[in-house]
Short mmCIF file of C-alpha atoms in Angstrom, two decimals:
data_model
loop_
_atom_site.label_atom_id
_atom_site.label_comp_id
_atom_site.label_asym_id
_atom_site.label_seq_id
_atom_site.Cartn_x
_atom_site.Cartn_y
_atom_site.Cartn_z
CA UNK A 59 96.69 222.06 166.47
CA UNK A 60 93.26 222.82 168.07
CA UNK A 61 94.01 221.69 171.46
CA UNK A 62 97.43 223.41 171.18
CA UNK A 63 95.86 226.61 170.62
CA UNK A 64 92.83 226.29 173.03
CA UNK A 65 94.99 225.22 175.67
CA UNK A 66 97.80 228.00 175.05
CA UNK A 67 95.02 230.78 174.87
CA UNK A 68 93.19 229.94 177.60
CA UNK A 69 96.03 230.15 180.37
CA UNK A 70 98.43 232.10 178.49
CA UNK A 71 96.95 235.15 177.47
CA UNK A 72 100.26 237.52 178.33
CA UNK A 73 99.85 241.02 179.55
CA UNK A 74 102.82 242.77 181.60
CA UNK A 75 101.62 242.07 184.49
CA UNK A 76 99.80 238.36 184.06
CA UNK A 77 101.71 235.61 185.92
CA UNK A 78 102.86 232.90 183.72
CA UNK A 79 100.11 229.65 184.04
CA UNK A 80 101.59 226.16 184.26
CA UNK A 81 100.63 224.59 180.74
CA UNK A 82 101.48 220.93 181.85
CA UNK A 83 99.29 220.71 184.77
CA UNK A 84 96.31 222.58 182.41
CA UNK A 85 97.14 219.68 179.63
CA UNK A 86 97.26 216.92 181.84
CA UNK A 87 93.92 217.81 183.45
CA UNK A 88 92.17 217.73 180.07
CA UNK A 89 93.91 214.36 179.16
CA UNK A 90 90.78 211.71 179.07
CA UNK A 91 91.70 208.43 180.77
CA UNK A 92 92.36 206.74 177.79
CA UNK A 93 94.60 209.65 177.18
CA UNK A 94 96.21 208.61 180.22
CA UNK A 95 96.37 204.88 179.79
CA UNK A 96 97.85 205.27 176.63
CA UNK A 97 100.98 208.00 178.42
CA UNK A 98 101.16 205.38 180.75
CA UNK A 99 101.86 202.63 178.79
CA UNK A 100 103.99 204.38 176.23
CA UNK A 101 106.59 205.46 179.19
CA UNK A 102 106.57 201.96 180.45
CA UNK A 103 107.16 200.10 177.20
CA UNK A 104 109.93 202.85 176.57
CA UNK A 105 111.35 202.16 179.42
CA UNK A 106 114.86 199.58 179.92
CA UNK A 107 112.62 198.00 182.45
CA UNK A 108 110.38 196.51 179.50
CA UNK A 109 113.59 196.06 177.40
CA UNK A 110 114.84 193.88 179.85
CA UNK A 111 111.39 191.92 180.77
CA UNK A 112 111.08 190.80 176.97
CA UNK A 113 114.77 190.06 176.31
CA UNK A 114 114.57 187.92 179.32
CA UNK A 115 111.15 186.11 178.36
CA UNK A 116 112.25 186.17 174.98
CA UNK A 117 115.73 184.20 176.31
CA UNK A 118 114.03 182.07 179.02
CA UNK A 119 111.50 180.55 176.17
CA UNK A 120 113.83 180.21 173.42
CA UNK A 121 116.49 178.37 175.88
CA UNK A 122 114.13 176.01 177.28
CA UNK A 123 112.29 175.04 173.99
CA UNK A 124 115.83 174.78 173.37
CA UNK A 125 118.18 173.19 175.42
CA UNK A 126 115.29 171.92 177.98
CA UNK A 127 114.16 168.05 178.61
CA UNK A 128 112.08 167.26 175.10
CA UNK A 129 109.20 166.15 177.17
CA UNK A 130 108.59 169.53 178.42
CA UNK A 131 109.65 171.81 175.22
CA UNK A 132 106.27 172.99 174.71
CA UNK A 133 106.96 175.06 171.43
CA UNK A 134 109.30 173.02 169.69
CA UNK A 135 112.72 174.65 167.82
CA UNK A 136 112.87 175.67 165.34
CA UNK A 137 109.79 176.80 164.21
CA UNK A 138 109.41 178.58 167.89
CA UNK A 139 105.29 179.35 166.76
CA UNK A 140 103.35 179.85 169.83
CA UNK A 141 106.18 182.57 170.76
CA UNK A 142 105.84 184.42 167.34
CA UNK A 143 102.63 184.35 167.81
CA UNK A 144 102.36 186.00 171.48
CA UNK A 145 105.67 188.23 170.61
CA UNK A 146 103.48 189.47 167.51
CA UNK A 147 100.01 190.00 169.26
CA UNK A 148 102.12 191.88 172.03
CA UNK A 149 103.58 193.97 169.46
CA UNK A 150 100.12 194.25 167.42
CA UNK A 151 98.27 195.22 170.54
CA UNK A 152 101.15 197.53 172.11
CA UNK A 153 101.97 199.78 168.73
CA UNK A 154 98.78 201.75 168.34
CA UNK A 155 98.94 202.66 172.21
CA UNK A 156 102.90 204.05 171.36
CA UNK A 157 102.09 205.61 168.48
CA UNK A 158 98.91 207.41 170.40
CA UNK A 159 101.19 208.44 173.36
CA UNK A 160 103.30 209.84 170.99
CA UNK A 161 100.97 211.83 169.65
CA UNK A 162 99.89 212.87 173.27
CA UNK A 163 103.64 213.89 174.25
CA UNK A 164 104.23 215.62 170.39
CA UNK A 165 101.14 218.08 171.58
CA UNK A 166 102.43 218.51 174.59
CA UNK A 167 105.87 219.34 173.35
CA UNK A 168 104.06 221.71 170.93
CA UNK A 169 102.05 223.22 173.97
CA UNK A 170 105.42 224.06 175.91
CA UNK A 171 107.45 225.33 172.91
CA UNK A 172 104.62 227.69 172.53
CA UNK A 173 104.38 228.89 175.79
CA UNK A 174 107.91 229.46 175.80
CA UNK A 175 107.81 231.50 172.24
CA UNK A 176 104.85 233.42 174.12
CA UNK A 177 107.04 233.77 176.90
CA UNK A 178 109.90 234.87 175.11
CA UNK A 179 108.06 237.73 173.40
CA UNK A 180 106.95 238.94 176.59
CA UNK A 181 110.59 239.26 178.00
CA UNK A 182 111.85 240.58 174.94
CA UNK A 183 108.73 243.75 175.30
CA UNK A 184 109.67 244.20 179.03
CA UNK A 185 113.74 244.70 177.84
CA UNK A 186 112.59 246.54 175.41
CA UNK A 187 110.83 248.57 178.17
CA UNK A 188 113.55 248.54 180.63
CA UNK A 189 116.46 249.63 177.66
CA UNK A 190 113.52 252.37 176.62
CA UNK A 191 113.59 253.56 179.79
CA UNK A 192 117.71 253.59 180.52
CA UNK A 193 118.19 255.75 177.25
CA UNK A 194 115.42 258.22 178.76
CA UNK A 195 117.13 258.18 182.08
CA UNK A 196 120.91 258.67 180.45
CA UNK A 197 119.20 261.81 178.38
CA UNK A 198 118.15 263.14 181.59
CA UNK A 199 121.55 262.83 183.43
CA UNK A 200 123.11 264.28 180.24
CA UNK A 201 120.92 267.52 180.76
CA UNK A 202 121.24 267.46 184.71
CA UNK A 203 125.05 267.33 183.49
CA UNK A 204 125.03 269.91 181.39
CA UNK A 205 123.13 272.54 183.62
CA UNK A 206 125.34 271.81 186.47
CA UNK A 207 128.60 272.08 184.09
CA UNK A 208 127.08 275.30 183.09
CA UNK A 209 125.85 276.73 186.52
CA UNK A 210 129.57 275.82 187.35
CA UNK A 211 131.43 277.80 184.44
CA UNK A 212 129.32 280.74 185.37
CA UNK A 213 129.67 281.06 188.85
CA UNK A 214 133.50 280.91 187.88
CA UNK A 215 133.39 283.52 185.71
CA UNK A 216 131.63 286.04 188.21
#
């Protein structure tokens, strides 16, 4: 919540005249290269790309240890233990990293939903503003109205 805050304050501090800062180019820049590595990985192991890579190792090695000559099966059905073991150590390694870049993308969701609350509150003060000033401007025709209505009935009365 820290970094949320820090980074919101810093480029977000909203007057009526302040432009409105990019908050995902500020958070990326203060990402660390792990940071990175681990945003990185998490959007390729999300990806159908990866989904398709595994399902087709995952195939490929089951098949052949399979239904290949018995002189080559190299992990031998049914136990299949050399491929749990590199599908778990895949899946050992790659979790933490997910779960990190997770946690990198939650902040940065929570960095843009509070920009756009910030945001929000600003254009909700400037309609304010604006409706503020229509009312003021409809009193003032309502007057200008009213003299000219009665400058009118008295010039017809003379």
């Amino acid at each position: 919540m820290n970094t949320i805050n820090k980074i919101v304050n810093e480029n977000n501090t909203f007057s009526s005249d302040s432009p409105v800062v990019n908050v995902n180019t500020t958070y990326k820049q203060q990402l660390t290269p792990l940071n990175k590595l681990a945003l990185w990985i998490t959007l390729k192991v999300g990806s159908m790309r990866f989904f398709i890579l595994i399902l087709s190792w995952s195939a490929l090695w089951l098949l052949w240890n399979t239904l290949g000559p018995k002189a080559l099966r190299f992990d031998p059905y049914p136990a299949f233990v050399l491929w749990l073991f590199i599908s778990n150590l895949i899946q050992i390694l790659l979790m933490p990293l997910i779960m990190v870049g997770q946690n990198l993308q939650g902040i940065h969701a929570e960095i843009r939903a509070e920009t756009d609350f910030r945001i929000n509150q600003k254009s909700e003060m400037e309609i304010e503003t604006i409706l503020l000033h229509l009312e003021r401007q409809n009193e003032l025709i309502l007057e200008i109205l009213k003299k000219l209505d009665s400058q009118n009935q008295s010039s017809n009365n003379t």
